[in-house]
PDB file of C-alpha atoms in Angstrom:
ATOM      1  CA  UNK A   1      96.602  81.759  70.098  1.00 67.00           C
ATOM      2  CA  UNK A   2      98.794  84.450  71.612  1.00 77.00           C
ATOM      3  CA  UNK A   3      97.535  86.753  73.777  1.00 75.00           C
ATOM      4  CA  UNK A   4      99.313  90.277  74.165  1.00 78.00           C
ATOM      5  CA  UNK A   5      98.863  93.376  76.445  1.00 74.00           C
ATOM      6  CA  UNK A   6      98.875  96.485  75.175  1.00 83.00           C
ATOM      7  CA  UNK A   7     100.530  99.382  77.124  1.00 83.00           C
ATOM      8  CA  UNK A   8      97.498 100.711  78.585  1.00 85.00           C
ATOM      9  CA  UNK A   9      97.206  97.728  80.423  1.00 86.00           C
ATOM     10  CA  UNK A  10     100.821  97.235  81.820  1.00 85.00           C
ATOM     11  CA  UNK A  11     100.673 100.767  82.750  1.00 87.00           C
ATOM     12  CA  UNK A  12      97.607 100.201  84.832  1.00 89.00           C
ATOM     13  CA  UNK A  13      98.106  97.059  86.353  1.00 90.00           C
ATOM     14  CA  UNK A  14     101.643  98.255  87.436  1.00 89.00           C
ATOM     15  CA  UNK A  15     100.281 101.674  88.891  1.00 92.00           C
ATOM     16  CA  UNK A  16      97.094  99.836  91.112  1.00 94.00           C
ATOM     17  CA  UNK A  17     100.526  97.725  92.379  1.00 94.00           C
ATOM     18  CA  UNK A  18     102.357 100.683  93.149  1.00 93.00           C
ATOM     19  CA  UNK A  19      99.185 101.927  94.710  1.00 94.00           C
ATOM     20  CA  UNK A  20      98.207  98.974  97.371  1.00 95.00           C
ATOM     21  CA  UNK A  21     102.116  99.255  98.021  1.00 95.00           C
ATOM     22  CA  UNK A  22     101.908 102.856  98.948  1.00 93.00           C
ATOM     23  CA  UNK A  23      98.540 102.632 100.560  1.00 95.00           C
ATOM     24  CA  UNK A  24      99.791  99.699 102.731  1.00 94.00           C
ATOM     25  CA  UNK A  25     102.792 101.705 103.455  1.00 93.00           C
ATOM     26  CA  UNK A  26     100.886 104.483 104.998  1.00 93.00           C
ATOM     27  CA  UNK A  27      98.914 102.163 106.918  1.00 93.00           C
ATOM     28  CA  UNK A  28     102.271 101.106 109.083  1.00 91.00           C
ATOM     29  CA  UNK A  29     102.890 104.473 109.498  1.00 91.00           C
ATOM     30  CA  UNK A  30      99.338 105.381 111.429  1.00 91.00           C
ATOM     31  CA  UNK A  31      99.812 102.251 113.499  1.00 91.00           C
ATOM     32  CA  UNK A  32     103.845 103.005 114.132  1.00 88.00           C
ATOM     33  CA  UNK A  33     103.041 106.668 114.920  1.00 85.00           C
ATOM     34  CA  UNK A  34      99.772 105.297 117.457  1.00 85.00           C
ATOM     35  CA  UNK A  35     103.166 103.772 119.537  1.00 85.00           C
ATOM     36  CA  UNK A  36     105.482 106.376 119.136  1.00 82.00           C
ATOM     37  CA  UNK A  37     108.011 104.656 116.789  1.00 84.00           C
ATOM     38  CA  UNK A  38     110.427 105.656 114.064  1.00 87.00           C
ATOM     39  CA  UNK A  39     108.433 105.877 110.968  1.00 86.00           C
ATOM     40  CA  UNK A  40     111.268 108.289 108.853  1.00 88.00           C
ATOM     41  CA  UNK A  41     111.933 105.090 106.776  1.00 89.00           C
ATOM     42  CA  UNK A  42     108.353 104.520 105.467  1.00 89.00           C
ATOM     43  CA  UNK A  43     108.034 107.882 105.045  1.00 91.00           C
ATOM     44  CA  UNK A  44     111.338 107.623 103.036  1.00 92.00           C
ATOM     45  CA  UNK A  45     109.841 104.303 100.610  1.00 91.00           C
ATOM     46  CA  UNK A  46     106.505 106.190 100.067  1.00 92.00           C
ATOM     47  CA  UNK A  47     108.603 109.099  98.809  1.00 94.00           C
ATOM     48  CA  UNK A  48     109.994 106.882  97.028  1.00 94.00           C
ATOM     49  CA  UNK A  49     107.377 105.047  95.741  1.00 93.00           C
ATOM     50  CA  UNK A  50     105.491 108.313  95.024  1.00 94.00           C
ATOM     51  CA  UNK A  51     108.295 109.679  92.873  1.00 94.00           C
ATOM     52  CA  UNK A  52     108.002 106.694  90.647  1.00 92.00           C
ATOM     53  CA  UNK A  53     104.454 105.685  90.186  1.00 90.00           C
ATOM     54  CA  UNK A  54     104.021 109.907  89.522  1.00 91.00           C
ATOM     55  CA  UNK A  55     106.913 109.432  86.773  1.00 91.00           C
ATOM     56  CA  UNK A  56     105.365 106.263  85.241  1.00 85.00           C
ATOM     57  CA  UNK A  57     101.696 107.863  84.770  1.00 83.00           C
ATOM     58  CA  UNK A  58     103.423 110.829  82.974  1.00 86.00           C
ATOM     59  CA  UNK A  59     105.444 108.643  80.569  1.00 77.00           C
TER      60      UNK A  59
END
């Protein structure tokens, strides 16, 4: 028996991924900027990471 996925799926389970990513991305940056250190390159990967989970829903 051979079970498939259909796009829907991929699409979704590759986009909540992207999410927790992001989300866990922004929470560095709210305990970084609580010390006062550089946060320009998480800012930088959730650009990033925005860019392409915004490109992938629209596909």
């Amino acid at each position: 028996m051979e079970i498939t996925f259909s796009s829907f799926w991929s699409k979704l389970i590759i986009s909540t991924a992207l999410t927790l990513v992001i989300v866990g991305k922004i929470v560095t940056i709210i305990k970084k900027s609580k010390s006062d250190r550089n946060i320009s390159k998480d800012v930088g990967i959730i650009i990033g990471l925005l860019i392409v989970l915004v490109s992938r829903l629209l596909k």
